[in-house]
């Protein structure tokens, strides 16, 4: 069953050069192996086999319909029972307004317009005053919100929500900008304009004044000044391909995943942040690794005064493009950027289902063989960029995985939540989890918010002191 057929997700991914590696601590990433598994405490419904696996036998027996938990519990949800299409997307964002109202925002599809089959559309706005009962207060359906692909982003500091019209390849870069500050439950559209070149992914400076439109298939990374959200202005377009990108706290560094064929490319964007005329961007450092698939995003964080990146690759390959259940699974990693000119991998975030020696045994599991699904990673995030204790990652068929990263050199899995599997009527897209979203956090309640393509929006609490 092992996939030999190369599946290319859109024209844009052709240019990623999955086999290209260079620099960095390759040997460590190759021999890394699976991250130590979680020890599940009271109230858990743990996995029964390999870390991260949901076998066909457990689908057939009904065990998968109960879901899998380890040191987690479901608090609330906003879901669609038995959807035909996909009803959760790639990003879950949180914003708390000045009056203390708490809101969630999530895109409602993995590929527009499959959500229309289930009467969903655009970006859902949820009032999270009661996390046990999320209430939809608005639906954003302007062009970029209808098909943001992986570009939805929020600035807590700036009170801004933005996205660029995108798809797996690219779309004309219409950028939508919303103001969240007055009442997060009812975002106010400030502008929609073709200022982003070509859309797919994005980044935003933490101050909410610069939005970056990114495409992994075209060298068209574009910075848009949204300081006046009524009048967004492109201020720089550089010859860089980029998947997701994250900005440093001061907005002066951009960390590009899959930047110009590297796993991670670090750019000095300080002249853009400073609004210099004709800004110049400088390459600072880069890194690739042997088991690289498609780098999705790299988030900077500081632990005990030392800077790192939390990076994750999407999908699997056999050394070329995206493959059906390929032997190489990129998964996640922590990268030391203490010397940003020589970044190096110091540890991996992987599950046993990602290991090459286990791939053949699990190839027939529901969802495993679909190239754009499978046992692989997609997004990770942290509750805070200063001394985070955990990282949470969406790992598609394996659901939401939570890792203790207090020691970045020795992370360990401490919890997971893989939602109950509901029946589907679609013949190719078998019932399973399809967790691909970047999660958000409520540290004071130990909650993690994420979405699943086949379910919708979930509120999960970490229990048993695992966070």
Short mmCIF file of C-alpha atoms in Angstrom, two decimals:
data_model
loop_
_atom_site.label_atom_id
_atom_site.label_comp_id
_atom_site.label_asym_id
_atom_site.label_seq_id
_atom_site.Cartn_x
_atom_site.Cartn_y
_atom_site.Cartn_z
CA UNK A 1 0.00 0.00 0.00
CA UNK A 2 2.95 2.34 0.36
CA UNK A 3 2.50 5.31 -1.94
CA UNK A 4 4.74 5.64 -4.93
CA UNK A 5 2.47 8.06 -6.72
CA UNK A 6 3.64 11.59 -6.27
CA UNK A 7 0.76 13.94 -5.57
CA UNK A 8 1.44 17.59 -6.07
CA UNK A 9 -0.68 20.01 -4.08
CA UNK A 10 -1.02 22.80 -6.54
CA UNK A 11 1.41 24.38 -8.89
CA UNK A 12 2.98 26.36 -6.12
CA UNK A 13 4.43 23.38 -4.32
CA UNK A 14 6.37 22.20 -7.34
CA UNK A 15 9.04 24.72 -6.55
CA UNK A 16 9.71 23.64 -2.99
CA UNK A 17 12.54 21.22 -3.71
CA UNK A 18 11.66 18.73 -1.00
CA UNK A 19 14.84 16.76 -1.31
CA UNK A 20 17.12 19.76 -1.13
CA UNK A 21 19.03 20.02 2.12
CA UNK A 22 21.98 21.99 3.29
CA UNK A 23 23.55 23.24 6.47
CA UNK A 24 22.38 22.65 10.03
CA UNK A 25 22.55 19.69 12.35
CA UNK A 26 21.16 17.11 9.94
CA UNK A 27 22.43 14.06 11.80
CA UNK A 28 20.43 14.81 14.92
CA UNK A 29 17.16 15.21 13.02
CA UNK A 30 17.72 11.93 11.16
CA UNK A 31 18.33 9.85 14.26
CA UNK A 32 15.78 11.64 16.40
CA UNK A 33 13.04 8.99 16.55
CA UNK A 34 9.65 9.47 18.16
CA UNK A 35 9.21 11.92 21.02
CA UNK A 36 8.60 10.11 24.34
CA UNK A 37 4.90 9.28 24.65
CA UNK A 38 2.54 10.74 27.22
CA UNK A 39 1.65 8.99 30.45
CA UNK A 40 -2.12 9.21 30.65
CA UNK A 41 -3.76 10.01 33.97
CA UNK A 42 -7.26 9.51 35.40
CA UNK A 43 -10.17 10.12 33.05
CA UNK A 44 -8.17 9.40 29.91
CA UNK A 45 -9.26 7.21 26.99
CA UNK A 46 -5.81 6.43 25.63
CA UNK A 47 -4.65 5.04 22.33
CA UNK A 48 -4.19 1.30 22.30
CA UNK A 49 -1.29 0.86 19.89
CA UNK A 50 1.35 2.99 18.29
CA UNK A 51 1.57 6.60 19.43
CA UNK A 52 -0.80 8.60 17.22
CA UNK A 53 -2.50 5.62 15.54
CA UNK A 54 -6.22 5.01 14.94
CA UNK A 55 -6.38 1.61 13.24
CA UNK A 56 -8.99 0.33 10.83
CA UNK A 57 -9.85 -2.38 13.36
CA UNK A 58 -10.72 0.30 15.91
CA UNK A 59 -12.89 2.08 13.37
CA UNK A 60 -14.67 -1.20 12.68
CA UNK A 61 -15.13 -2.04 16.37
CA UNK A 62 -16.54 1.38 17.23
CA UNK A 63 -13.62 2.37 19.49
CA UNK A 64 -12.65 5.26 17.20
CA UNK A 65 -16.16 6.69 17.53
CA UNK A 66 -15.46 7.26 21.25
CA UNK A 67 -12.39 9.38 20.54
CA UNK A 68 -9.00 9.28 22.26
CA UNK A 69 -7.91 11.45 25.15
CA UNK A 70 -4.83 11.60 27.29
CA UNK A 71 -4.79 14.19 30.07
CA UNK A 72 -7.43 16.20 28.19
CA UNK A 73 -11.18 16.68 28.27
CA UNK A 74 -13.65 18.25 25.87
CA UNK A 75 -15.07 21.50 27.27
CA UNK A 76 -17.19 22.74 24.37
CA UNK A 77 -17.56 22.58 20.62
CA UNK A 78 -19.14 24.26 17.62
CA UNK A 79 -19.31 21.38 15.19
CA UNK A 80 -21.25 20.07 12.24
CA UNK A 81 -22.45 16.48 12.69
CA UNK A 82 -21.69 14.16 9.78
CA UNK A 83 -20.51 16.84 7.34
CA UNK A 84 -20.36 16.17 3.62
CA UNK A 85 -17.52 18.58 2.87
CA UNK A 86 -14.96 20.14 5.20
CA UNK A 87 -16.11 22.43 8.02
CA UNK A 88 -12.87 23.42 9.72
CA UNK A 89 -9.79 24.99 8.20
CA UNK A 90 -6.22 25.99 8.97
CA UNK A 91 -6.31 28.65 11.66
CA UNK A 92 -7.98 29.25 15.01
CA UNK A 93 -7.32 32.70 16.43
CA UNK A 94 -8.25 34.30 19.76
CA UNK A 95 -8.80 37.96 20.58
CA UNK A 96 -9.90 39.64 23.82
CA UNK A 97 -11.21 43.18 23.44
CA UNK A 98 -10.82 46.09 25.85
CA UNK A 99 -14.10 45.24 27.54
CA UNK A 100 -12.87 41.73 28.29
CA UNK A 101 -15.02 39.96 25.73
CA UNK A 102 -13.32 36.81 24.48
CA UNK A 103 -13.73 35.68 20.86
CA UNK A 104 -12.55 32.95 18.55
CA UNK A 105 -12.16 33.11 14.77
CA UNK A 106 -11.74 30.11 12.49
CA UNK A 107 -11.89 29.47 8.77
CA UNK A 108 -14.55 26.91 7.92
CA UNK A 109 -12.97 24.86 5.17
CA UNK A 110 -9.79 23.16 4.03
CA UNK A 111 -10.70 24.00 0.45
CA UNK A 112 -13.36 26.45 -0.62
CA UNK A 113 -16.17 25.80 -1.56
CA UNK A 114 -16.44 22.32 0.00
CA UNK A 115 -17.93 23.95 3.12
CA UNK A 116 -20.92 25.21 1.16
CA UNK A 117 -22.21 21.63 1.05
CA UNK A 118 -22.76 21.91 4.80
CA UNK A 119 -24.14 25.47 4.73
CA UNK A 120 -20.92 26.91 6.10
CA UNK A 121 -18.95 29.78 4.55
CA UNK A 122 -16.13 32.13 5.35
CA UNK A 123 -14.71 32.78 8.80
CA UNK A 124 -16.86 32.06 11.83
CA UNK A 125 -16.79 34.48 14.76
CA UNK A 126 -17.57 32.85 18.11
CA UNK A 127 -18.42 34.51 21.40
CA UNK A 128 -16.38 32.52 23.91
CA UNK A 129 -17.82 34.07 27.09
CA UNK A 130 -18.94 30.57 28.01
CA UNK A 131 -16.41 28.09 26.57
CA UNK A 132 -18.84 25.24 27.15
CA UNK A 133 -21.22 26.89 24.71
CA UNK A 134 -19.50 28.82 21.89
CA UNK A 135 -22.01 31.08 20.15
CA UNK A 136 -21.57 32.24 16.59
CA UNK A 137 -22.13 35.98 16.40
CA UNK A 138 -20.96 36.73 12.87
CA UNK A 139 -19.80 35.12 9.66
CA UNK A 140 -17.17 36.97 7.59
CA UNK A 141 -17.73 36.40 3.87
CA UNK A 142 -15.68 39.06 2.11
CA UNK A 143 -13.37 37.66 -0.65
CA UNK A 144 -10.33 36.79 1.45
CA UNK A 145 -12.48 35.42 4.26
CA UNK A 146 -14.34 33.09 1.91
CA UNK A 147 -11.06 31.46 0.83
CA UNK A 148 -8.22 32.52 3.14
CA UNK A 149 -6.50 29.15 2.74
CA UNK A 150 -3.72 29.33 5.40
CA UNK A 151 -3.56 33.10 5.79
CA UNK A 152 -6.00 34.05 8.56
CA UNK A 153 -4.11 35.97 11.25
CA UNK A 154 -4.92 38.20 14.26
CA UNK A 155 -2.87 40.80 16.11
CA UNK A 156 -3.86 41.09 19.77
CA UNK A 157 -1.78 44.25 20.11
CA UNK A 158 -3.28 45.92 17.06
CA UNK A 159 -6.83 44.59 17.34
CA UNK A 160 -6.67 43.57 13.68
CA UNK A 161 -7.78 40.48 11.77
CA UNK A 162 -6.59 39.99 8.18
CA UNK A 163 -6.22 37.41 5.43
CA UNK A 164 -5.35 37.19 1.76
CA UNK A 165 -7.47 35.39 -0.81
CA UNK A 166 -5.70 32.09 -1.43
CA UNK A 167 -5.88 28.41 -2.38
CA UNK A 168 -3.36 25.49 -2.56
CA UNK A 169 -1.64 27.15 -5.51
CA UNK A 170 -2.48 30.83 -5.33
CA UNK A 171 -5.22 33.33 -5.97
CA UNK A 172 -5.01 37.02 -6.80
CA UNK A 173 -4.00 38.60 -3.53
CA UNK A 174 -7.06 40.42 -2.31
CA UNK A 175 -6.41 41.37 1.32
CA UNK A 176 -9.27 41.91 3.79
CA UNK A 177 -8.65 43.89 6.98
CA UNK A 178 -11.04 43.95 9.96
CA UNK A 179 -11.02 45.98 13.17
CA UNK A 180 -11.75 43.86 16.25
CA UNK A 181 -11.11 46.42 18.94
CA UNK A 182 -14.57 47.86 19.60
CA UNK A 183 -16.41 44.56 20.06
CA UNK A 184 -14.66 41.33 19.12
CA UNK A 185 -17.99 39.65 18.49
CA UNK A 186 -18.74 41.90 15.54
CA UNK A 187 -15.60 42.64 13.47
CA UNK A 188 -15.78 45.79 11.36
CA UNK A 189 -14.55 45.55 7.77
CA UNK A 190 -12.07 48.34 7.09
CA UNK A 191 -10.87 47.43 3.61
CA UNK A 192 -10.73 44.80 0.90
CA UNK A 193 -8.16 45.50 -1.78
CA UNK A 194 -5.85 43.70 -4.28
CA UNK A 195 -2.64 44.63 -2.46
CA UNK A 196 -1.21 41.19 -1.60
CA UNK A 197 0.02 39.97 -5.02
CA UNK A 198 -0.66 36.18 -4.85
CA UNK A 199 -2.15 34.53 -1.78
CA UNK A 200 -1.67 31.25 0.10
CA UNK A 201 -0.08 31.91 3.52
CA UNK A 202 0.71 35.01 5.56
CA UNK A 203 2.40 36.64 8.50
CA UNK A 204 1.78 39.76 10.56
CA UNK A 205 4.02 41.94 12.69
CA UNK A 206 2.91 41.68 16.34
CA UNK A 207 1.98 45.37 16.39
CA UNK A 208 -0.60 44.68 13.69
CA UNK A 209 0.76 47.32 11.33
CA UNK A 210 2.33 45.13 8.63
CA UNK A 211 0.66 42.19 6.90
CA UNK A 212 2.78 39.85 4.76
CA UNK A 213 1.17 37.98 1.85
CA UNK A 214 3.12 34.81 1.02
CA UNK A 215 3.06 32.25 -1.76
CA UNK A 216 5.20 29.08 -1.75
CA UNK A 217 4.98 28.79 -5.52
CA UNK A 218 5.91 32.29 -6.66
CA UNK A 219 8.67 34.68 -5.53
CA UNK A 220 6.21 37.35 -4.51
CA UNK A 221 6.52 37.92 -0.77
CA UNK A 222 4.71 41.21 -0.21
CA UNK A 223 4.58 43.53 2.80
CA UNK A 224 1.40 45.56 3.14
CA UNK A 225 1.20 48.58 5.41
CA UNK A 226 -2.13 48.29 7.26
CA UNK A 227 -1.40 50.94 9.86
CA UNK A 228 -4.33 52.79 8.35
CA UNK A 229 -6.67 49.82 7.81
CA UNK A 230 -8.89 51.95 5.59
CA UNK A 231 -6.03 52.40 3.14
CA UNK A 232 -3.74 49.32 2.94
CA UNK A 233 -0.63 49.97 0.86
CA UNK A 234 1.91 47.47 -0.50
CA UNK A 235 5.32 48.80 0.53
CA UNK A 236 7.67 46.01 -0.58
CA UNK A 237 7.61 42.90 -2.75
CA UNK A 238 10.68 40.70 -2.61
CA UNK A 239 11.82 37.77 -4.77
CA UNK A 240 11.18 35.19 -2.08
CA UNK A 241 8.96 32.13 -2.14
CA UNK A 242 7.52 31.49 1.29
CA UNK A 243 5.04 29.22 2.96
CA UNK A 244 4.02 30.49 6.39
CA UNK A 245 6.11 33.15 8.08
CA UNK A 246 6.30 34.55 11.58
CA UNK A 247 7.73 37.86 12.76
CA UNK A 248 9.89 38.57 15.78
CA UNK A 249 8.40 40.55 18.68
CA UNK A 250 9.84 43.79 17.33
CA UNK A 251 8.87 42.99 13.74
CA UNK A 252 12.48 43.19 12.55
CA UNK A 253 13.00 39.52 11.69
CA UNK A 254 10.90 37.33 9.40
CA UNK A 255 11.17 33.56 9.74
CA UNK A 256 10.10 32.02 6.43
CA UNK A 257 9.14 28.35 6.27
CA UNK A 258 10.13 26.88 2.90
CA UNK A 259 11.73 30.20 2.10
CA UNK A 260 13.43 30.00 -1.29
CA UNK A 261 13.79 26.21 -1.00
CA UNK A 262 15.34 26.27 2.49
CA UNK A 263 13.58 24.67 5.41
CA UNK A 264 13.77 27.99 7.22
CA UNK A 265 15.08 31.30 5.89
CA UNK A 266 15.66 34.20 8.28
CA UNK A 267 15.30 37.72 6.85
CA UNK A 268 16.15 41.09 8.32
CA UNK A 269 13.03 43.14 7.57
CA UNK A 270 13.83 46.01 9.92
CA UNK A 271 13.71 48.61 7.15
CA UNK A 272 10.16 47.54 6.31
CA UNK A 273 9.21 47.73 9.97
CA UNK A 274 10.83 51.18 10.23
CA UNK A 275 9.01 52.34 7.09
CA UNK A 276 12.17 53.39 5.30
CA UNK A 277 11.75 54.44 1.71
CA UNK A 278 12.79 51.73 -0.76
CA UNK A 279 13.38 49.24 2.08
CA UNK A 280 16.18 46.72 1.74
CA UNK A 281 15.83 43.17 3.07
CA UNK A 282 18.86 41.14 4.08
CA UNK A 283 19.24 37.35 4.38
CA UNK A 284 20.53 36.44 7.83
CA UNK A 285 20.63 32.64 7.93
CA UNK A 286 19.01 29.46 6.66
CA UNK A 287 18.63 25.81 7.51
CA UNK A 288 17.31 22.59 5.97
CA UNK A 289 17.18 19.02 7.30
CA UNK A 290 17.29 15.51 5.87
CA UNK A 291 13.72 14.47 6.68
CA UNK A 292 12.24 17.70 5.37
CA UNK A 293 8.89 17.53 3.61
CA UNK A 294 7.09 20.88 3.22
CA UNK A 295 7.97 23.38 5.96
CA UNK A 296 4.73 25.03 7.04
CA UNK A 297 5.63 27.62 9.66
CA UNK A 298 8.34 28.56 12.13
CA UNK A 299 7.46 30.48 15.30
CA UNK A 300 10.09 32.26 17.40
CA UNK A 301 10.09 31.79 21.16
CA UNK A 302 12.43 32.37 24.05
CA UNK A 303 13.07 29.79 26.73
CA UNK A 304 15.20 30.74 29.75
CA UNK A 305 16.62 33.67 27.84
CA UNK A 306 17.64 31.65 24.77
CA UNK A 307 15.93 32.06 21.35
CA UNK A 308 14.46 29.15 19.41
CA UNK A 309 12.10 28.43 16.52
CA UNK A 310 9.23 25.96 16.71
CA UNK A 311 8.92 24.60 13.17
CA UNK A 312 6.61 22.01 11.59
CA UNK A 313 6.48 20.36 8.16
CA UNK A 314 3.28 19.25 6.48
CA UNK A 315 2.50 15.90 4.81
CA UNK A 316 4.88 13.11 3.78
CA UNK A 317 7.07 12.32 0.80
CA UNK A 318 9.37 9.70 -0.65
CA UNK A 319 12.01 12.26 -1.46
CA UNK A 320 10.11 14.14 -4.17
CA UNK A 321 6.77 15.89 -3.96
CA UNK A 322 3.93 15.09 -1.59
CA UNK A 323 3.35 11.33 -1.55
CA UNK A 324 0.52 9.07 -0.47
CA UNK A 325 1.71 7.78 2.91
CA UNK A 326 5.36 8.43 2.09
CA UNK A 327 8.20 7.09 4.19
CA UNK A 328 9.49 10.57 5.05
CA UNK A 329 7.37 12.54 7.52
CA UNK A 330 8.69 15.97 8.36
CA UNK A 331 6.66 16.49 11.58
CA UNK A 332 7.99 19.12 14.05
CA UNK A 333 11.29 20.32 15.47
CA UNK A 334 12.89 22.91 17.70
CA UNK A 335 15.65 24.99 16.18
CA UNK A 336 18.28 26.88 18.15
CA UNK A 337 18.74 30.40 16.74
CA UNK A 338 21.14 31.65 19.41
CA UNK A 339 23.44 32.26 16.45
CA UNK A 340 20.88 33.23 13.82
CA UNK A 341 23.48 32.94 11.07
CA UNK A 342 23.93 29.25 11.95
CA UNK A 343 20.58 27.87 13.14
CA UNK A 344 20.56 24.21 14.15
CA UNK A 345 17.97 21.57 14.99
CA UNK A 346 18.15 20.54 18.65
CA UNK A 347 15.13 18.23 18.99
CA UNK A 348 12.14 16.76 17.18
CA UNK A 349 8.40 16.58 17.82
CA UNK A 350 7.41 13.28 16.26
CA UNK A 351 5.05 10.37 16.87
CA UNK A 352 5.62 6.66 16.41
CA UNK A 353 3.30 6.71 13.37
CA UNK A 354 5.83 9.00 11.66
CA UNK A 355 8.74 6.61 11.93
CA UNK A 356 9.80 4.92 8.68
CA UNK A 357 9.82 1.47 10.24
CA UNK A 358 6.14 1.73 11.17
CA UNK A 359 4.78 3.19 7.92
CA UNK A 360 3.91 -0.07 6.14
CA UNK A 361 1.95 -1.46 9.09
CA UNK A 362 -0.39 1.53 9.30
CA UNK A 363 -0.89 2.28 5.60
CA UNK A 364 -4.42 0.86 5.52
CA UNK A 365 -5.72 2.95 8.42
CA UNK A 366 -8.57 5.30 7.42
CA UNK A 367 -7.17 8.57 6.14
CA UNK A 368 -3.56 7.36 6.15
CA UNK A 369 -3.19 6.98 2.41
CA UNK A 370 -4.76 10.24 1.28
CA UNK A 371 -1.82 12.46 0.25
CA UNK A 372 -3.34 15.66 1.60
CA UNK A 373 -4.28 14.02 4.92
CA UNK A 374 -2.40 11.10 6.45
CA UNK A 375 -0.37 10.64 9.61
CA UNK A 376 1.69 13.81 9.40
CA UNK A 377 2.01 17.26 10.90
CA UNK A 378 0.54 20.57 9.85
CA UNK A 379 0.69 23.39 12.43
CA UNK A 380 2.14 24.02 15.87
CA UNK A 381 1.72 26.97 18.21
CA UNK A 382 2.68 28.08 21.71
CA UNK A 383 0.61 29.88 24.39
CA UNK A 384 3.26 32.55 24.79
CA UNK A 385 6.50 33.34 23.02
CA UNK A 386 8.34 33.91 26.31
CA UNK A 387 9.00 30.79 28.36
CA UNK A 388 6.23 28.60 26.95
CA UNK A 389 5.73 25.38 28.87
CA UNK A 390 3.93 23.54 26.09
CA UNK A 391 3.50 23.44 22.35
CA UNK A 392 0.33 22.13 20.72
CA UNK A 393 0.39 20.68 17.21
CA UNK A 394 -2.30 19.57 14.81
CA UNK A 395 -1.16 16.24 13.42
CA UNK A 396 -4.04 15.45 11.07
CA UNK A 397 -5.24 11.84 11.57
CA UNK A 398 -3.58 11.77 15.02
CA UNK A 399 -5.52 14.86 16.18
CA UNK A 400 -4.22 17.50 18.60
CA UNK A 401 -0.89 16.63 20.26
CA UNK A 402 0.58 18.52 23.23
CA UNK A 403 4.28 18.53 24.09
CA UNK A 404 6.18 19.76 27.14
CA UNK A 405 8.96 21.99 25.73
CA UNK A 406 10.34 23.46 28.96
CA UNK A 407 13.57 21.69 28.03
CA UNK A 408 13.77 22.47 24.29
CA UNK A 409 16.48 19.86 23.85
CA UNK A 410 14.34 17.10 25.36
CA UNK A 411 10.63 17.63 24.63
CA UNK A 412 8.11 14.98 25.58
CA UNK A 413 4.48 14.43 24.73
CA UNK A 414 2.21 15.04 27.72
CA UNK A 415 -1.34 14.98 26.34
CA UNK A 416 -3.49 14.53 23.24
CA UNK A 417 -7.06 14.81 22.01
CA UNK A 418 -8.29 12.93 18.97
CA UNK A 419 -11.99 13.70 18.49
CA UNK A 420 -14.67 11.02 18.23
CA UNK A 421 -14.99 9.88 14.63
CA UNK A 422 -18.39 10.37 13.09
CA UNK A 423 -19.73 8.54 10.03
CA UNK A 424 -19.30 10.05 6.57
CA UNK A 425 -21.08 9.34 3.32
CA UNK A 426 -18.22 10.34 1.01
CA UNK A 427 -16.54 7.25 -0.53
CA UNK A 428 -12.93 8.48 -0.89
CA UNK A 429 -12.69 10.68 2.16
CA UNK A 430 -13.11 8.09 4.90
CA UNK A 431 -14.32 8.99 8.37
CA UNK A 432 -11.34 10.01 10.51
CA UNK A 433 -9.82 13.10 12.08
CA UNK A 434 -8.44 15.80 9.80
CA UNK A 435 -6.80 18.22 12.26
CA UNK A 436 -4.79 20.82 10.35
CA UNK A 437 -5.34 24.05 12.24
CA UNK A 438 -2.98 26.27 14.16
CA UNK A 439 -4.39 26.18 17.71
CA UNK A 440 -4.95 29.04 20.14
CA UNK A 441 -4.71 29.02 23.92
CA UNK A 442 -6.42 30.22 27.09
CA UNK A 443 -3.61 29.73 29.61
CA UNK A 444 -5.65 30.79 32.63
CA UNK A 445 -8.04 27.87 32.05
CA UNK A 446 -5.54 25.49 30.43
CA UNK A 447 -7.69 25.44 27.30
CA UNK A 448 -6.63 24.85 23.72
CA UNK A 449 -8.91 25.82 20.85
CA UNK A 450 -8.50 24.09 17.50
CA UNK A 451 -10.54 23.00 14.51
CA UNK A 452 -10.86 19.80 12.51
CA UNK A 453 -11.80 19.58 8.84
CA UNK A 454 -14.39 16.87 9.47
CA UNK A 455 -15.72 18.23 12.75
CA UNK A 456 -15.48 21.97 13.28
CA UNK A 457 -14.33 23.90 16.35
CA UNK A 458 -13.29 22.28 19.66
CA UNK A 459 -12.44 23.58 23.13
CA UNK A 460 -10.12 21.16 24.93
CA UNK A 461 -8.82 21.44 28.49
CA UNK A 462 -5.51 19.91 29.55
CA UNK A 463 -5.96 17.96 32.79
CA UNK A 464 -3.99 16.03 35.40
CA UNK A 465 -1.42 18.79 35.70
CA UNK A 466 0.03 18.02 32.28
CA UNK A 467 0.22 21.79 31.59
#
